[in-house]
Coordinates of C-alpha atoms and ligand atoms in Angstrom, one line a residue:
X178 CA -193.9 223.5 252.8
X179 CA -193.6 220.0 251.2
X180 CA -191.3 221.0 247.4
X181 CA -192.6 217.6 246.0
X182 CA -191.3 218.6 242.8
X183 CA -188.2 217.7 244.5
X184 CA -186.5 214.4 244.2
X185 CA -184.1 213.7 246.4
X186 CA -181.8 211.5 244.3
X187 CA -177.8 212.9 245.2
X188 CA -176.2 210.6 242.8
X189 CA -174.7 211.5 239.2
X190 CA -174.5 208.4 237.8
X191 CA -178.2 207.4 236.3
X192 CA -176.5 207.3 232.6
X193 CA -180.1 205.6 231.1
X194 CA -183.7 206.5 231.3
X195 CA -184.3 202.7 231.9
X196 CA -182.7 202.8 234.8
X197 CA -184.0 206.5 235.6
X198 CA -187.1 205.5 235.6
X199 CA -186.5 202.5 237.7
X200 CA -185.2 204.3 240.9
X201 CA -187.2 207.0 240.5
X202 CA -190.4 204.3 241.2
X203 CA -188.3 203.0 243.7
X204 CA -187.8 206.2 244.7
X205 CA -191.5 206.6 244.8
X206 CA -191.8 203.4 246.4
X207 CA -189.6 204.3 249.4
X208 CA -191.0 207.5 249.8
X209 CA -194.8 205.8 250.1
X210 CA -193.4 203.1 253.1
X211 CA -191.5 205.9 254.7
X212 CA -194.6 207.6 255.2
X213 CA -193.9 210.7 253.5
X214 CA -196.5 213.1 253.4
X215 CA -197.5 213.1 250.1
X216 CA -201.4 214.3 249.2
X217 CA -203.6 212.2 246.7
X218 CA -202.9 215.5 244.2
X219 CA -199.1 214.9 244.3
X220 CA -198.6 211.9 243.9
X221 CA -201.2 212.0 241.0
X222 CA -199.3 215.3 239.6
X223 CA -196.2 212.7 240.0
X224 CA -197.0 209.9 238.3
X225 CA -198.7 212.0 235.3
X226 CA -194.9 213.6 234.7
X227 CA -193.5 210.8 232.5
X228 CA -189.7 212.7 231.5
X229 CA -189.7 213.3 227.6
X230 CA -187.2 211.0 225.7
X231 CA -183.1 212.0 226.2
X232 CA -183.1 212.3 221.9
X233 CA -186.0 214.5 222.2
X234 CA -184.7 216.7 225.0
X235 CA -181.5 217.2 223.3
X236 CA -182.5 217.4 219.6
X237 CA -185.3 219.8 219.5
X238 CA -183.7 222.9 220.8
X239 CA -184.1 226.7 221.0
X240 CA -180.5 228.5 220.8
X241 CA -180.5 231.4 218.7
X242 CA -177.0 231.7 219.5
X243 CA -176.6 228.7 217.0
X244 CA -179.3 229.5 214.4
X245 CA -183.3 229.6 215.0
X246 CA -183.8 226.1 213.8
X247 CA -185.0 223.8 216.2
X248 CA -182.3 221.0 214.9
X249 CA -179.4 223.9 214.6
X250 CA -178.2 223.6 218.7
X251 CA -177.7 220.1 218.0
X252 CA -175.7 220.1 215.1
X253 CA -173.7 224.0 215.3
X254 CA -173.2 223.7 219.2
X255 CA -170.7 220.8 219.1
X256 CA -168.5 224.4 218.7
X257 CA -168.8 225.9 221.9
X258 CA -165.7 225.2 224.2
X259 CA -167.0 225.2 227.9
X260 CA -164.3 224.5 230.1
X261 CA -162.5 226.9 230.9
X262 CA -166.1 228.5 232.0
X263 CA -165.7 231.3 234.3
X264 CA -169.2 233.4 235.5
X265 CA -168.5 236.9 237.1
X266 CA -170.9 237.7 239.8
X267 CA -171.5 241.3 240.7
X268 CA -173.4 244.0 241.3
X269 CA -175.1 244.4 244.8
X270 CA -173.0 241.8 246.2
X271 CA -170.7 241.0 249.5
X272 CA -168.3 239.3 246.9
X273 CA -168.4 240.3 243.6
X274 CA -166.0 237.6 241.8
X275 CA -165.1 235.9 238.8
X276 CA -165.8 232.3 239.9
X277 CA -164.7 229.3 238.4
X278 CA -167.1 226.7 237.1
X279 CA -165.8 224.0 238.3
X280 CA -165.3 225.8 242.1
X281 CA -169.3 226.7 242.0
X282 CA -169.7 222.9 241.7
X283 CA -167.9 221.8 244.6
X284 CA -169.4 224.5 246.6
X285 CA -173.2 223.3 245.6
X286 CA -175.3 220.5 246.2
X287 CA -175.9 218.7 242.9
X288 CA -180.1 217.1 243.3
X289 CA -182.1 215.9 240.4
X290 CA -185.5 217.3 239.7
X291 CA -188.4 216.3 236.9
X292 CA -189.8 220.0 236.1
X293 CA -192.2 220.6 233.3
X294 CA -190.9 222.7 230.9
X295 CA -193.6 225.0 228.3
X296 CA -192.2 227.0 225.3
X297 CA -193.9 230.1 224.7
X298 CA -194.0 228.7 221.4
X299 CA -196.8 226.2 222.9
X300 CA -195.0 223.2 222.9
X301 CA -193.7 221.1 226.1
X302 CA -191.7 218.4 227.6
X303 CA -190.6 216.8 231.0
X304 CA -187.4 217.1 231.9
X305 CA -185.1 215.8 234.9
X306 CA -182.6 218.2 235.3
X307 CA -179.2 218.0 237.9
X308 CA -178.4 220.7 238.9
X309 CA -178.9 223.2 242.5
X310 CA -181.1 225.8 243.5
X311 CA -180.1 229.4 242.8
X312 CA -180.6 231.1 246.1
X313 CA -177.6 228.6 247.1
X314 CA -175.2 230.5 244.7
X315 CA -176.6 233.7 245.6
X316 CA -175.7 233.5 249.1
X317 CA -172.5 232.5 248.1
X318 CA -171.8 236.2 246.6
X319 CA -173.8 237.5 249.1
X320 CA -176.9 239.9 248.3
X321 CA -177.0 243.3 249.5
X322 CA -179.9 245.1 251.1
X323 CA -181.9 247.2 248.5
X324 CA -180.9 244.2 245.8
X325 CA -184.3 243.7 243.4
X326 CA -183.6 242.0 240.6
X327 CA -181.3 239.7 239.2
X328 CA -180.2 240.1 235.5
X329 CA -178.3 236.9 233.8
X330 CA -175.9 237.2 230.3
X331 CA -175.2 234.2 227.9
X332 CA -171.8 234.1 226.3
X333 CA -171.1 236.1 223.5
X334 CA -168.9 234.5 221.4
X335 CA -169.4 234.8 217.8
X336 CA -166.7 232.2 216.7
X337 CA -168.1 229.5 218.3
X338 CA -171.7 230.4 218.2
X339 CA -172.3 230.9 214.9
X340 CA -175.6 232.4 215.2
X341 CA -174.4 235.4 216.8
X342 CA -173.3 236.2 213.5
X343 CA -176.7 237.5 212.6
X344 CA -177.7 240.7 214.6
X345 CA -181.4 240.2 215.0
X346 CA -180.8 239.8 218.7
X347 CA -178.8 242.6 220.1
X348 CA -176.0 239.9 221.9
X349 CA -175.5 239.0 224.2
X350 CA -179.5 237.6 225.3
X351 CA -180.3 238.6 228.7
X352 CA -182.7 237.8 231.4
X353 CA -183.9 239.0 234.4
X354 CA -185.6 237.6 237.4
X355 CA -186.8 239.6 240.7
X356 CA -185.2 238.8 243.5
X357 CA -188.2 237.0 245.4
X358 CA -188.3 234.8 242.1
X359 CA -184.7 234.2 241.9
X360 CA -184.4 233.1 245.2
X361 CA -187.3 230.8 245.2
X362 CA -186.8 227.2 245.5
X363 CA -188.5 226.0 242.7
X364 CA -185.7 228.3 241.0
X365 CA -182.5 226.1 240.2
X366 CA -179.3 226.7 237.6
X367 CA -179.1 222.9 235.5
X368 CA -175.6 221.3 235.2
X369 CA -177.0 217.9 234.3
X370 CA -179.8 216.3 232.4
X371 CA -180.7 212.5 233.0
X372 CA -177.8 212.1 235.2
X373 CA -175.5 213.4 232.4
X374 CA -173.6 216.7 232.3
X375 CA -175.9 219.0 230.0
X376 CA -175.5 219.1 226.3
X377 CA -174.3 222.5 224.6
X378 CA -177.0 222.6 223.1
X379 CA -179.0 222.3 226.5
X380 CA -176.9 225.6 227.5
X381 CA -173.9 223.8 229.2
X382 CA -172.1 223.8 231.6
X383 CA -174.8 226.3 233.5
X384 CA -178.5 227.0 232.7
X385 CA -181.2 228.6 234.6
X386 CA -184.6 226.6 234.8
X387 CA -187.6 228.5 236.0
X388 CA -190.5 226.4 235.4
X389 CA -193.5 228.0 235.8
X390 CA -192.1 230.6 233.4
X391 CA -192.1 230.1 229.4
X392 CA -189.1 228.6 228.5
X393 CA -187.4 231.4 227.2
X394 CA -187.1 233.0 230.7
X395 CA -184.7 230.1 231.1
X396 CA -181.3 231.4 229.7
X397 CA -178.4 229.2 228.6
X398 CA -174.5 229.4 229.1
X399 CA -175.1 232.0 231.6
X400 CA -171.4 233.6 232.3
X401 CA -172.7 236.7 233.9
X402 CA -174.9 237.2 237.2
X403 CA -175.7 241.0 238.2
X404 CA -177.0 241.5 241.3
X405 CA -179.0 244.9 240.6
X406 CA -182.2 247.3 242.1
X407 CA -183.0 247.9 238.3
X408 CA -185.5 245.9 236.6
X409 CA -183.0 244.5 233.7
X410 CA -184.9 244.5 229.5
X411 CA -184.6 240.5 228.8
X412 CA -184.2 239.9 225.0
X413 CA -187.7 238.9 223.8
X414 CA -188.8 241.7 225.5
X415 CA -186.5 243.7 223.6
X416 CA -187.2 242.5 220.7
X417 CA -191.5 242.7 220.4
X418 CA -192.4 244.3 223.9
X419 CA -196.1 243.9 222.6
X420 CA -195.6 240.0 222.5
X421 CA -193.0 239.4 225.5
X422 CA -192.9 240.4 228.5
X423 CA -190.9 240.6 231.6
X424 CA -192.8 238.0 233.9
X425 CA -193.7 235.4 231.2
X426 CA -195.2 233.3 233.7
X427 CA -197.3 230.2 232.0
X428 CA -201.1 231.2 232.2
X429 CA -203.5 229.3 229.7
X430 CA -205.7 232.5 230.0
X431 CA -203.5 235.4 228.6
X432 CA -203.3 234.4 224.5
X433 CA -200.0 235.5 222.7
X434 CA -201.1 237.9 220.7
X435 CA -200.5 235.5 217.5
X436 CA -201.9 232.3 219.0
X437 CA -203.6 230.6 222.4
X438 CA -201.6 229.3 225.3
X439 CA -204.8 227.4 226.1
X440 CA -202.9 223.9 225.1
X441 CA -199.6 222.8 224.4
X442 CA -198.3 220.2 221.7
X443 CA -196.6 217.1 223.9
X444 CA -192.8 217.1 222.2
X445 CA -192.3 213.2 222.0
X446 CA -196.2 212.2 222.2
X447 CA -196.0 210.3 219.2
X448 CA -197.3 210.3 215.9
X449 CA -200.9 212.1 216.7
X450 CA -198.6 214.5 219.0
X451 CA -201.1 214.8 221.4
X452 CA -202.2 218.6 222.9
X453 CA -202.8 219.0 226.1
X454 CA -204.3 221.8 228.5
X455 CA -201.8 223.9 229.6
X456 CA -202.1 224.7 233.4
X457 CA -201.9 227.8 235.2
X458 CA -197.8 228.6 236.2
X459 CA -197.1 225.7 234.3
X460 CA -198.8 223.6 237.0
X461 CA -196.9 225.3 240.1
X462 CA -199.5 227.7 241.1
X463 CA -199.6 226.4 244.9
X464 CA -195.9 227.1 245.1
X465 CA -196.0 230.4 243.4
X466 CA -199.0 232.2 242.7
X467 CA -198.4 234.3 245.8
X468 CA -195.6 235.8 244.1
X469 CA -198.0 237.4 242.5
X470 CA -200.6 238.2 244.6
X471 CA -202.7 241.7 243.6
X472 CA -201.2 241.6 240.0
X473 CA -203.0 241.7 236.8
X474 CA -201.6 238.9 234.7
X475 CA -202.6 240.4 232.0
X476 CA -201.0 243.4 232.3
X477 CA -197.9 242.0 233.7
X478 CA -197.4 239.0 231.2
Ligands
LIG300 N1 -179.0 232.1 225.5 C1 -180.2 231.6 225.2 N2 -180.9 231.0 226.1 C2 -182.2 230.5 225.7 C3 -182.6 230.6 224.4 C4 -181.7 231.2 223.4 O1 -182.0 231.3 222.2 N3 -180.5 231.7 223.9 N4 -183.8 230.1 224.0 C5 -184.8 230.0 225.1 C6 -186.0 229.3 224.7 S1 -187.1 230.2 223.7 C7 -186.4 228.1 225.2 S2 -187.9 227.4 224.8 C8 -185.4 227.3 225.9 C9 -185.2 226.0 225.3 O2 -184.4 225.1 226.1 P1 -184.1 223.7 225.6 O3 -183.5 223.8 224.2 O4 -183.1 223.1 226.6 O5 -185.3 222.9 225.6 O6 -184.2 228.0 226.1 C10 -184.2 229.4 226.3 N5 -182.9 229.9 226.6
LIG301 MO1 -189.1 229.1 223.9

């Protein structure tokens, strides 16, 4: 199976979206006289993904941890201190640990990928993310037999993140992915965005990007990874069950309950901020709609 969401850019040091943009046509370029086996529909899927602006990316944020307004990450998350950063794997697990950042880095491949990213919140943006697949730290720990789920925990540190001085969210947020998802290879954990080590307010120095899943499946400054055979209660779930789910896969057809998910608002588009139609698993359904073969999306949302 041909990931062409996948670019296979290795190197860290595209600091510009000038030159971004450059190798990744070069990129393309390469890829076309090398004879890759690219269909008419991917390259076209390709070429439509032009990456959202870096200011854009990394100003219009969702962080509660640092106050629900979209400009709060940016300016509150300058607090954080991420290094030190240690995340404790455990659970069902050969080698339950607390590992070091920094040793999880050297022990992954670092690749760059341009996902699409959809807010539940009907907005959307393009982003190229660094970072490595998730199955490839999974198998580091080592999953057990009879392992489901995975659940994932932010940091919960109130005096940096000033938003978890507000209890409307029961801290730390949580997520949860089940297994099959978590280990798929569309799944990755970002360290990187543009080239660049991700922003605080992007969730440094590790995030998990699922992208045919409303964004806030995707859970920053994860320092916790539980390898479990329960199916773990993420947050938003929590918080409105009749409005959230667990599976939160993008699907144009299933309405919020307080508004459509027929369209999405292009973050960046300009001044008419153009909407577009929002596609079914964000526009992975060949990769992952049998994930979900036999279920009612509706039911399961
Ligand atoms: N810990 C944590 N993770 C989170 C959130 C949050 O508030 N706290 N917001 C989620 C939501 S709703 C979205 S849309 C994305 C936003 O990611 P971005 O700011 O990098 O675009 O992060 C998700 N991950
Ligand atoms: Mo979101």
């Amino acid at each position: 199976m041909a990931f062409r969401w996948k670019n296979t850019l290795k190197d860290r040091d595209v600091t510009d979206e000038a030159l971004f943009l450059n190798r990744r046509q070069l990129m393309g370029a390469a890829a076309a006289g090398a004879g890759f086996a690219m269909t008419g529909q991917a390259v076209a899927a390709e070429e439509a993904l032009e990456p959202t602006s870096w200011d854009d990316i990394t100003q219009y944020n969702n962080f509660y941890e640092f106050g629900t307004g979209k400009d709060d990450p940016v300016r509150y998350a300058g607090a954080l201190t991420t290094s030190p950063w240690t995340v404790k794997i455990d659970g069902m697990v050969d080698r339950p640990a607390d590992y070091d950042f920094e040793d999880i880095m050297k022990a992954m491949t670092v690749e760059q990928r341009i996902y699409r990213f959809r807010c539940v919140e009907a907005w959307s943006m393009v982003i190229p993310w660094n970072g490595f697949e998730l199955a490839d730290l999974l198998e580091v720990a080592g999953v057990q037999e009879g392992a489901k789920y995975i659940r994932f925990e932010t940091l919960y540190r109130p005096s940096e993140m000033r938003g978890q001085s507000s209890n409307f969210i029961d801290w730390p947020y949580v997520e949860g992915l089940r297994l099959d998802e978590a280990m798929h290879p569309l799944t990755m954990m970002a360290t990187g965005i543009y080239g660049r080590d991700i922003p605080n307010q992007n969730g440094a120095p590790m995030r998990l990007v699922v992208p045919w899943k409303y964004g806030f499946k995707s859970i920053k400054s994860i320092v916790r990874i539980t390898v479990t055979d329960e199916a773990p209660v993420n947050t938003w779930q929590q918080l409105q069950p009749s409005e959230y789910g667990f599976y939160a896969n993008v699907n144009p057809e299933v309405d919020h309950p307080r508004w459509s998910q027929a369209t999405e608002r292009v973050i960046g588009g300009g001044l008419f901020s153009p909407r577009i139609p929002t596609l079914m698993f964000n526009g992975y359904e060949e990769e992952v709609a049998s994930l979900y073969a036999g279920m009612d999306l509706s039911k399961f949302y």
